[in-house]
Coordinates of C-alpha atoms in Angstrom, one line a residue:
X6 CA 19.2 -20.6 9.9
X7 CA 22.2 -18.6 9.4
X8 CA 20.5 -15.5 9.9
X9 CA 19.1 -16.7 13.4
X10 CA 22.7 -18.0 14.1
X11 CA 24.5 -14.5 13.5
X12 CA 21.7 -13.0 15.6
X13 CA 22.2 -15.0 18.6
X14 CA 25.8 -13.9 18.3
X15 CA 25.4 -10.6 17.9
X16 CA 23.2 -10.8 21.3
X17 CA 25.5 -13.1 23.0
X18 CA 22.7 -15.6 23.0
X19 CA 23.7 -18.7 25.5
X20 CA 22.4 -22.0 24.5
X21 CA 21.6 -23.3 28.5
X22 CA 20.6 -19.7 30.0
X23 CA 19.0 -17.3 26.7
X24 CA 19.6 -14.1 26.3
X25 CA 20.6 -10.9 28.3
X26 CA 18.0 -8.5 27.7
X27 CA 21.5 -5.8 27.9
X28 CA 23.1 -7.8 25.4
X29 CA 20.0 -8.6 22.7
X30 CA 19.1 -4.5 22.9
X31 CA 22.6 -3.8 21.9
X32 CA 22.9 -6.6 19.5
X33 CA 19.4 -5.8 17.6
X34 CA 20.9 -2.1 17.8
X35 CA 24.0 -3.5 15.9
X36 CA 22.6 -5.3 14.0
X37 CA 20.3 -2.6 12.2
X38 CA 23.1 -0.2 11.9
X39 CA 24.8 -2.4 10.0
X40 CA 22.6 -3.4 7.6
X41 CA 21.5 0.3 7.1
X42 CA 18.0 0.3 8.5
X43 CA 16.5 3.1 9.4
X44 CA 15.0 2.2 12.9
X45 CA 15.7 2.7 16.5
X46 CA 15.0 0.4 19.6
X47 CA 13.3 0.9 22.7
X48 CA 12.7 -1.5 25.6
X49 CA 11.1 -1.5 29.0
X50 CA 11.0 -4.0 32.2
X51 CA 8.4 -4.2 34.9
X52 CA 11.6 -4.4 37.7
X53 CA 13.4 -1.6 36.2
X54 CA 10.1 0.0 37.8
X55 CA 8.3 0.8 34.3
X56 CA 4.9 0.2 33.9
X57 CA 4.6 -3.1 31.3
X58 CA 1.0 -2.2 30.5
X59 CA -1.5 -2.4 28.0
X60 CA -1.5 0.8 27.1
X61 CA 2.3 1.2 27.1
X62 CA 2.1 -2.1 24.4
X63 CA -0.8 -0.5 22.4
X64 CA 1.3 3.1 21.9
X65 CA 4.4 1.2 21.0
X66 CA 2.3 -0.8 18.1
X67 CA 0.0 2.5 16.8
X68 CA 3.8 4.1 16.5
X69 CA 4.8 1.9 14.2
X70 CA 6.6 -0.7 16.3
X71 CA 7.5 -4.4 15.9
X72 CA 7.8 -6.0 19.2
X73 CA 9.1 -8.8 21.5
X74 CA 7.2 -9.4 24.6
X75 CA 8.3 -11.3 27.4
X76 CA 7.4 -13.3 30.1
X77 CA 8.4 -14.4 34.0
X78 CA 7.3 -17.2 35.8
X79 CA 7.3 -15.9 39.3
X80 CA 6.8 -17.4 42.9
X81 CA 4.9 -15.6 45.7
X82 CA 6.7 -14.7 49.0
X83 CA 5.6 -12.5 51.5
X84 CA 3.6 -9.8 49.2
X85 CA 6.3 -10.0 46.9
X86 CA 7.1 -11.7 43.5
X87 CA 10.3 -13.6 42.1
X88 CA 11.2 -14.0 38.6
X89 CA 12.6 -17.8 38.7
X90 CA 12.6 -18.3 34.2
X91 CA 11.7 -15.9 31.3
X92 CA 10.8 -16.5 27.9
X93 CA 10.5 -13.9 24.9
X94 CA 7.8 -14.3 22.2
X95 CA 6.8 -12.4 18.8
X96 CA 3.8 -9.7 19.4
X97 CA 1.3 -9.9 16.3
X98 CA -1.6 -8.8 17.7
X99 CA -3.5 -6.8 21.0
X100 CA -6.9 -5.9 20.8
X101 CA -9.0 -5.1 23.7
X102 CA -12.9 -5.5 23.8
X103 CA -15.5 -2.4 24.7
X104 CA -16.0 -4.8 28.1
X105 CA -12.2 -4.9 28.6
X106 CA -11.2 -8.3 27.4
X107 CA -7.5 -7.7 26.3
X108 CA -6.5 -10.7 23.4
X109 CA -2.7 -10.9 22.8
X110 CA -1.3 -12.7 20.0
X111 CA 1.9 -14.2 19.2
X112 CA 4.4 -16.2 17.5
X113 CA 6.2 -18.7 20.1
X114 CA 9.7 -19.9 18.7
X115 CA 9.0 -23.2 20.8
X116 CA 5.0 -23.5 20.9
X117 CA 4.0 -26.8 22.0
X118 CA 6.7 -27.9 23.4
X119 CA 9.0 -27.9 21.0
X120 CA 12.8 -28.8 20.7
X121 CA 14.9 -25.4 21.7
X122 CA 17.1 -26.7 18.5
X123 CA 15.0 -26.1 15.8
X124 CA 12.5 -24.0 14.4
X125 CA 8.7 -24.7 15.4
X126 CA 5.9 -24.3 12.5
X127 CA 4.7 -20.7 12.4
X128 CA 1.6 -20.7 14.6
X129 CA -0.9 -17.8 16.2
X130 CA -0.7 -18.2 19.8
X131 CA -3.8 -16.7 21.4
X132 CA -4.1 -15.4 25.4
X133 CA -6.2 -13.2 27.5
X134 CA -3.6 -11.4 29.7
X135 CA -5.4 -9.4 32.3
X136 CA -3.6 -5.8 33.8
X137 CA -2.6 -6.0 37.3
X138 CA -0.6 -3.8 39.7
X139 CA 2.0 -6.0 41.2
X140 CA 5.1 -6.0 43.7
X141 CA 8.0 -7.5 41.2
X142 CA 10.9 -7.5 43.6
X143 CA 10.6 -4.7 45.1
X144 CA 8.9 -2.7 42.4
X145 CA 5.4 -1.7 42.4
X146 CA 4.3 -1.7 38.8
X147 CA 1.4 -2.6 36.4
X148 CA 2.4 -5.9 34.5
X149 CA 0.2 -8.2 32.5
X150 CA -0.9 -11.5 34.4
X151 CA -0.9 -14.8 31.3
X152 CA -3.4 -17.2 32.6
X153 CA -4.4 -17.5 36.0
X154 CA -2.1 -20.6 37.4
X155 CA 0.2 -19.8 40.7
X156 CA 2.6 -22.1 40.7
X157 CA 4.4 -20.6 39.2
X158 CA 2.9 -17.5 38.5
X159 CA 3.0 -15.7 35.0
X160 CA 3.2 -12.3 34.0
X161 CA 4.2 -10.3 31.1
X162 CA 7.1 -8.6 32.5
X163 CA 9.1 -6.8 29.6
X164 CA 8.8 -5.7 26.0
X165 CA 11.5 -4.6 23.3
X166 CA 10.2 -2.8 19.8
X167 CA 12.2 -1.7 17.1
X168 CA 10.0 1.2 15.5
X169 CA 10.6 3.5 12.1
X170 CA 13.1 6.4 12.7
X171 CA 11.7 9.6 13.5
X172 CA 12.4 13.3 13.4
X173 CA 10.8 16.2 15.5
X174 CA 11.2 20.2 14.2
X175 CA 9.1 23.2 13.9
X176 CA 9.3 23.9 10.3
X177 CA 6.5 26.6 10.5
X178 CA 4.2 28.6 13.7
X179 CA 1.7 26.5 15.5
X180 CA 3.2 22.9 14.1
X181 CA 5.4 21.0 14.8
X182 CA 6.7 18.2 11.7
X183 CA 7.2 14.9 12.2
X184 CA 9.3 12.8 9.5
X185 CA 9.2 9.1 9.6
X186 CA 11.3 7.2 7.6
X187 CA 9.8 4.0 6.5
X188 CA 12.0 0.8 8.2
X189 CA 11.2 -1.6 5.4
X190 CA 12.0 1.4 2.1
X191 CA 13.8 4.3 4.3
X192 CA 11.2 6.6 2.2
X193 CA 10.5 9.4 4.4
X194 CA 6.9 10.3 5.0
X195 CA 5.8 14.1 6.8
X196 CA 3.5 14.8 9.2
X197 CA 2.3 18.4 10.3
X198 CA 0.8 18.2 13.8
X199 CA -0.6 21.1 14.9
X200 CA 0.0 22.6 18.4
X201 CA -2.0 22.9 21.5
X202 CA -0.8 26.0 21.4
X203 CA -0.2 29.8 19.4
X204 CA 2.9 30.5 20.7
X205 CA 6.4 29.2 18.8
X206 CA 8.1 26.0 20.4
X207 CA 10.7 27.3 23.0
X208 CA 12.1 23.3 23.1
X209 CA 12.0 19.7 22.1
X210 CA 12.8 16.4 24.4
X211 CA 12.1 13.2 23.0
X212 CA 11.3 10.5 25.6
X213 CA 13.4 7.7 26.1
X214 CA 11.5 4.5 26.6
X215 CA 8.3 5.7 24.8
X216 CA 6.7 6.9 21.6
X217 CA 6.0 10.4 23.3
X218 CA 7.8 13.8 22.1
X219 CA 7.2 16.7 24.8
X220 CA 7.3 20.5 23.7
X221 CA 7.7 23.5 25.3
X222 CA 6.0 26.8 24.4
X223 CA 7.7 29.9 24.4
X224 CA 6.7 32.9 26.6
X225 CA 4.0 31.0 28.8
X226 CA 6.5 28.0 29.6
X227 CA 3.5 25.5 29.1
X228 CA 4.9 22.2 28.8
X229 CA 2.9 19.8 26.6
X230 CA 3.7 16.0 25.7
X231 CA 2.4 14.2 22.0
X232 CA 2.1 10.9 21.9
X233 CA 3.3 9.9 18.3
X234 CA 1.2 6.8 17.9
X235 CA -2.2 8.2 17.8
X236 CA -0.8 12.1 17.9
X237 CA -2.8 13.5 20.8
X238 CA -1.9 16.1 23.3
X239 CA -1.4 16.1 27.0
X240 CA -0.5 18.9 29.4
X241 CA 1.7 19.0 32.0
X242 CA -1.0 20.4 34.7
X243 CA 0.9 23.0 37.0
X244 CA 3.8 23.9 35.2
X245 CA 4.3 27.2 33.4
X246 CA 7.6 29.5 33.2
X247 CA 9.5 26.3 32.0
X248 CA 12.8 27.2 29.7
X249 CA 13.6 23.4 28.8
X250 CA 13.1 20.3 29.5
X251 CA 14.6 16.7 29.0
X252 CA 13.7 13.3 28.7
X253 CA 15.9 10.3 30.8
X254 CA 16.5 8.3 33.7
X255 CA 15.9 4.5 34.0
X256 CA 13.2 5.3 36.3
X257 CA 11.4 7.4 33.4
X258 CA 12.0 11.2 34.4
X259 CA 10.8 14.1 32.8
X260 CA 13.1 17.1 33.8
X261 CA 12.0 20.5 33.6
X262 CA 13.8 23.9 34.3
X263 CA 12.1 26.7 36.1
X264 CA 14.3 29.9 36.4
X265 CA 17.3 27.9 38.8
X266 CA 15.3 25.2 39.6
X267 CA 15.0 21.8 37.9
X268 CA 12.2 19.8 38.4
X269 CA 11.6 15.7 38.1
X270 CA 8.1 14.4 37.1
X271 CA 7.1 10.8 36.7
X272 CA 7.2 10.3 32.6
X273 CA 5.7 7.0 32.9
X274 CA 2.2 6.9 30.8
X275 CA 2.1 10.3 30.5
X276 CA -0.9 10.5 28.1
X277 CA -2.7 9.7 31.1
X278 CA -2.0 12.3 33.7
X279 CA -4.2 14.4 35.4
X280 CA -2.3 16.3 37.9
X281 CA 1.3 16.5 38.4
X282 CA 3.6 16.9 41.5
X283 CA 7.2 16.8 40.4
X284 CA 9.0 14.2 42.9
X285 CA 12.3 16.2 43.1
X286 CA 13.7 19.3 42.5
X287 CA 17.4 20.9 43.0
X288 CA 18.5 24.3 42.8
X289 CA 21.3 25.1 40.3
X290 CA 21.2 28.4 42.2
X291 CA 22.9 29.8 39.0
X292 CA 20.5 29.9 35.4
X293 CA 20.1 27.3 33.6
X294 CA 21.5 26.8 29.6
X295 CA 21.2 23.5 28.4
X296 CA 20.6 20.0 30.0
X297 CA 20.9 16.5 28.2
X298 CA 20.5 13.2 29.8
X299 CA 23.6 10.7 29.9
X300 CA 21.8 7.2 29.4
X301 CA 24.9 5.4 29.7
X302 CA 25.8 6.5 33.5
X303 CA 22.0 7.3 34.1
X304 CA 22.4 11.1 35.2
X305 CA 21.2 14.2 33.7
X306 CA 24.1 16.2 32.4
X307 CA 23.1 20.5 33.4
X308 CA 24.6 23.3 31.6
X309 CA 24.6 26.9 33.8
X310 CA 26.3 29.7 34.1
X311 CA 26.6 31.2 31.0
X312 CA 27.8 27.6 30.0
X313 CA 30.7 27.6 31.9
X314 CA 29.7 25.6 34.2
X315 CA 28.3 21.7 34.0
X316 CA 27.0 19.9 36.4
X317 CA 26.3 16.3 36.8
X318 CA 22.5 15.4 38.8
X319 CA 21.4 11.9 39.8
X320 CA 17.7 10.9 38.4
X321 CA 16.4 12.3 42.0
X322 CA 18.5 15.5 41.6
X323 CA 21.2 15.2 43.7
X324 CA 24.4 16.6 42.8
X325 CA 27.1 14.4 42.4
X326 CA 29.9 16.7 40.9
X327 CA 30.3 20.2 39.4
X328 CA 33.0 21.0 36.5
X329 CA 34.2 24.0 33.9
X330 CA 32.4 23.4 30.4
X331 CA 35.3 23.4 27.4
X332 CA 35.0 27.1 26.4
X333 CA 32.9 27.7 23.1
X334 CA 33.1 31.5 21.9
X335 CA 30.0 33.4 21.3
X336 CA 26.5 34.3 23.2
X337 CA 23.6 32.1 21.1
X338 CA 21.9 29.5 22.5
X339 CA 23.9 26.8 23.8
X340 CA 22.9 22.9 22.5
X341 CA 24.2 20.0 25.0
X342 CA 23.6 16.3 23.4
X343 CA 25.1 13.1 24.7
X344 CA 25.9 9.9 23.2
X345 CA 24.1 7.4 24.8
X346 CA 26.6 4.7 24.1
X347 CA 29.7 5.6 25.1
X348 CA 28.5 9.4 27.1
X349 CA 30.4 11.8 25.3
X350 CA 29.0 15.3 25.8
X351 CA 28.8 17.5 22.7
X352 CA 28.3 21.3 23.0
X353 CA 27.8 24.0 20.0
X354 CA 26.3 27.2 20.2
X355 CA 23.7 28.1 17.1
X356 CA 25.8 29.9 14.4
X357 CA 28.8 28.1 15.1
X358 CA 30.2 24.6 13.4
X359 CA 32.8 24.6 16.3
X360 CA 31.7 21.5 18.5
X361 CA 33.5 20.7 21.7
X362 CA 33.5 17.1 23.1
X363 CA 34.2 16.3 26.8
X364 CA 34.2 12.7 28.5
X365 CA 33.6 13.3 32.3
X366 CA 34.5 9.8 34.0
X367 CA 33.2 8.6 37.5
X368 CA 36.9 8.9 38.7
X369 CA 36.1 12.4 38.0
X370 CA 38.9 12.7 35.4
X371 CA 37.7 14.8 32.2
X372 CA 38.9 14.3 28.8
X373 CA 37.9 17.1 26.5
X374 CA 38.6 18.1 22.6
X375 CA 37.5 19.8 19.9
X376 CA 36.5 19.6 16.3
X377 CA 34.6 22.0 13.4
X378 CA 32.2 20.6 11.3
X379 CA 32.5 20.7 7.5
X380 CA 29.2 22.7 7.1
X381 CA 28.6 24.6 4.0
X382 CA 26.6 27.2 5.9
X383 CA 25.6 28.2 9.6
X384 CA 24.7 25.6 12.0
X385 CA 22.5 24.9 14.9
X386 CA 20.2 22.1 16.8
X387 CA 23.2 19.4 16.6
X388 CA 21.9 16.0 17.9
X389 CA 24.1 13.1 18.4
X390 CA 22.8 9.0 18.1
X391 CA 23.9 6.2 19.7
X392 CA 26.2 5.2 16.9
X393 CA 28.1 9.4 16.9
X394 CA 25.9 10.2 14.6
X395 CA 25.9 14.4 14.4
X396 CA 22.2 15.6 13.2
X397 CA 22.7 19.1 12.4
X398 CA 20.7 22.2 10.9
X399 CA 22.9 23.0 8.3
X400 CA 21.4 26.2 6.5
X401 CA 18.0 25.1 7.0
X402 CA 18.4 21.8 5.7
X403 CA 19.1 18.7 7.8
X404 CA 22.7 17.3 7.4
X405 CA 24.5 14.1 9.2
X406 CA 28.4 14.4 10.4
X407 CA 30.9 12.2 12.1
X408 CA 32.6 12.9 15.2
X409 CA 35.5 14.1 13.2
X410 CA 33.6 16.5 11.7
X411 CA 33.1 14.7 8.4
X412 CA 29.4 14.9 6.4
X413 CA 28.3 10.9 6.2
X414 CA 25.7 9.8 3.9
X415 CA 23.1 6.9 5.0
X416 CA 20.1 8.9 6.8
X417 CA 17.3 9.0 5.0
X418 CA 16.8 12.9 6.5
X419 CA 19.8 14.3 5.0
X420 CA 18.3 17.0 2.8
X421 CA 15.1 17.9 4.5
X422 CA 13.7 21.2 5.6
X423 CA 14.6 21.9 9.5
X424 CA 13.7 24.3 12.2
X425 CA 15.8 25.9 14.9
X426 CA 15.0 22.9 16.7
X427 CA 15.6 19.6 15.7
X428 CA 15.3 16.3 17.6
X429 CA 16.2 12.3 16.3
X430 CA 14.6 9.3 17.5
X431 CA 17.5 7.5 18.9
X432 CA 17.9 3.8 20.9
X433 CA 18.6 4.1 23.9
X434 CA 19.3 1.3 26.6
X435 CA 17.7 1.8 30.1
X436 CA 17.6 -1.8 31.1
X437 CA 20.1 -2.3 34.4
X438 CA 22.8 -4.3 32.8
X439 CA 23.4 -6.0 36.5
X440 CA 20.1 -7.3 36.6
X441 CA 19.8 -9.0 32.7
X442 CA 23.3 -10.4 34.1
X443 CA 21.1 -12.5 36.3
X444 CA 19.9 -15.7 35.3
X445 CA 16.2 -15.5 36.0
X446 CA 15.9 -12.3 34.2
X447 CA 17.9 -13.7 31.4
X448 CA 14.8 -15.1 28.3

């Protein structure tokens, strides 16, 4: 009971209206930091226009995940759906027949009816959900239909999963590694999956709401995404002469740059694309050196210019502001990360354990610093975590630092062979935090 209590705390849990889906990602997100497990947290919401579908479920769970599910009870107005109540339940199980038949099961903290004060008896709850493609105020989205009552309607609206952290380099040609560090021992397990491709990796963007990595090879500019549940391939048709790419957006975007121009393609299920049209582009007019997304203020952060310059791009690529990058000495390539919690930029160059830090505010007021990493040898691929966490190839090994500079102990990756490039599974929050403000979409 205790534990439960200091949970519902730490997710500002209200006894009358549940929880804010904001609040219970960033508690679960404390709340594993804290006791030192090594895991990360995703989440996804049908009116945040992100498909809640069986197929985005089933990659979570072959990844590794342990998930939440939730559910709306809805009311039908003019084409349109209304969330009115939510509830969230335990997923233990989703299978789905060779004639279709999806069977979902899970554990209900109140099955039958029970009192909201105590705990029920653990028990299998068992439904048919069937896929659908409905309007959920205003988004158009697949969702998950429980049962086949209308008043009120029911849907599986939402999911959160906390899956096994994960690290993405290319140790050696035509692979890429994948270490996963177990969530339960921290013991790290490595996987060599080999590319769709013989040329070396040119980049590395790890999506956001999703257990998909996407790659870039060098020379032809193919851009290629993995899904890291059941590690299969799928190309981006149509794209070639890419230089790098990003994951981000609350609207899942995948952002790739072509010479000057940045392009925006719908990163939603995208082990099931067939053809791709990207839905925005913009011009940097100027090329292109690093981008990163900025999670927090939901806008994709561009480096150009040489680096000297930085600007700031809405998720459909419009500008919003333009600014000088803090000056970092030296020609290598330039790596931009951003920390998703509080959206201070990091920039180093490969070579280098100078790192400059800039906070660029919506007043448009900038706040910039600098600090050198205590490396025992030359650095590159620095990749920053929610928490300031600094992942960094220190002499082809990986090592963690503080945003003081200072080597930290406590990943389990610390110590591992690394490539130029290096990505970390991180949590990142891309539910609206107006919306899980509102009581209907509060569980």
């Amino acid at each position: 009971m205790f534990n439960l209590l200091a949970m519902g705390d730490t997710m500002d849990t209200d006894a009358e209206d549940g929880t804010n889906s904001s609040d219970a990602f960033d508690g679960l997100v404390d709340w594993l930091d804290d006791h030192g497990i090594p895991a990360f947290v995703y989440a996804r919401r049908a009116r945040d226009n992100q498909n809640v579908s069986y197929k985005s479920i089933r990659n979570m769970l072959k990844a590794g995940g342990n998930m939440t599910v939730s559910y709306g009870r809805y009311t039908l107005s003019d084409g349109e759906f209304e969330r009115g109540t939510g509830h969230a339940i335990t997923l233990v199980g989703l299978q789905r027949s060779s004639a279709g038949v999806l069977t979902l099961q899970a554990h209900d903290p109140i099955q039958g009816g029970g009192s909201l004060n105590t705990q029920s008896a653990t028990q299998v709850r068992e439904v048919h959900p069937v896929e659908e493609t409905r309007n959920i105020e205003g988004d158009v989205v697949k969702v998950l239909r429980w049962g086949t009552g209308t008043d009120p309607y029911v849907f599986i609206d939402g999911w959160m999963a906390i899956l096994p952290l994960m690290a993405l380099t290319n140790l050696t040609a035509g692979a890429v590694a994948l270490y996963t560090a177990g969530v339960a021992t921290g013991q790290v397990t490595t996987a060599k999956i080999k590319l769709p491709f013989k040329a070396p990796l040119a980049d590395i963007a790890m999506h956001h709401s999703a257990p998909f990595a996407t790659v870039l090879a060098e020379g032809s500019g193919e851009v290629w995404t993995l899904n890291l549940g059941d590690r299969t391939w799928t190309r981006l048709q149509g794209v070639t002469g890419a230089r790098f790419i990003a994951h981000g957006g609350r609207h899942a975007r995948l952002f790739v740059v072509q010479g000057s121009q940045i392009l925006a393609f719908d990163a939603d299920d995208l082990d099931e694309r067939t053809g791709d049209a990207p839905l925005a582009r913009f011009d940097a007019r100027a090329s292109v050196d690093a981008l990163s997304y900025d999670h927090r203020k939901d806008r994709l952060i561009v480096a150009c210019k040489g680096g000297k310059r930085l600007l700031s791009l809405s998720p459909a690529l419009s500008l919003h502001a333009e600014i000088a990058t803090p000056g970092l000495t030296g020609s290598s390539r330039l790596t931009m990360s951003v920390n998703g919690r509080d959206s201070t930029l990091l920039l180093s160059r490969a070579g280098s354990p100078d790192v400059a830090t800039l906070r660029w505010l919506d007043t448009g007021a900038v706040a910039s610093g600098r600090f050198r990493l205590l490396a025992k040898g030359e650095t590159a691929a620095n990749h920053v975590d929610s928490k300031g966490r600094l992942f960094v190839n220190e002499g082809g090994k990986i090592a963690s630092f503080d945003m003081d500079g200072n080597r930290i102990k406590g990943s389990p990756f610390d110590g591992l062979r690394v490539g130029p490039l290096l990505k970390v599974s991180r949590s990142t929050n891309v539910l609206d935090p107006v919306l899980s403000a509102r009581k209907a979409w509060k569980n």
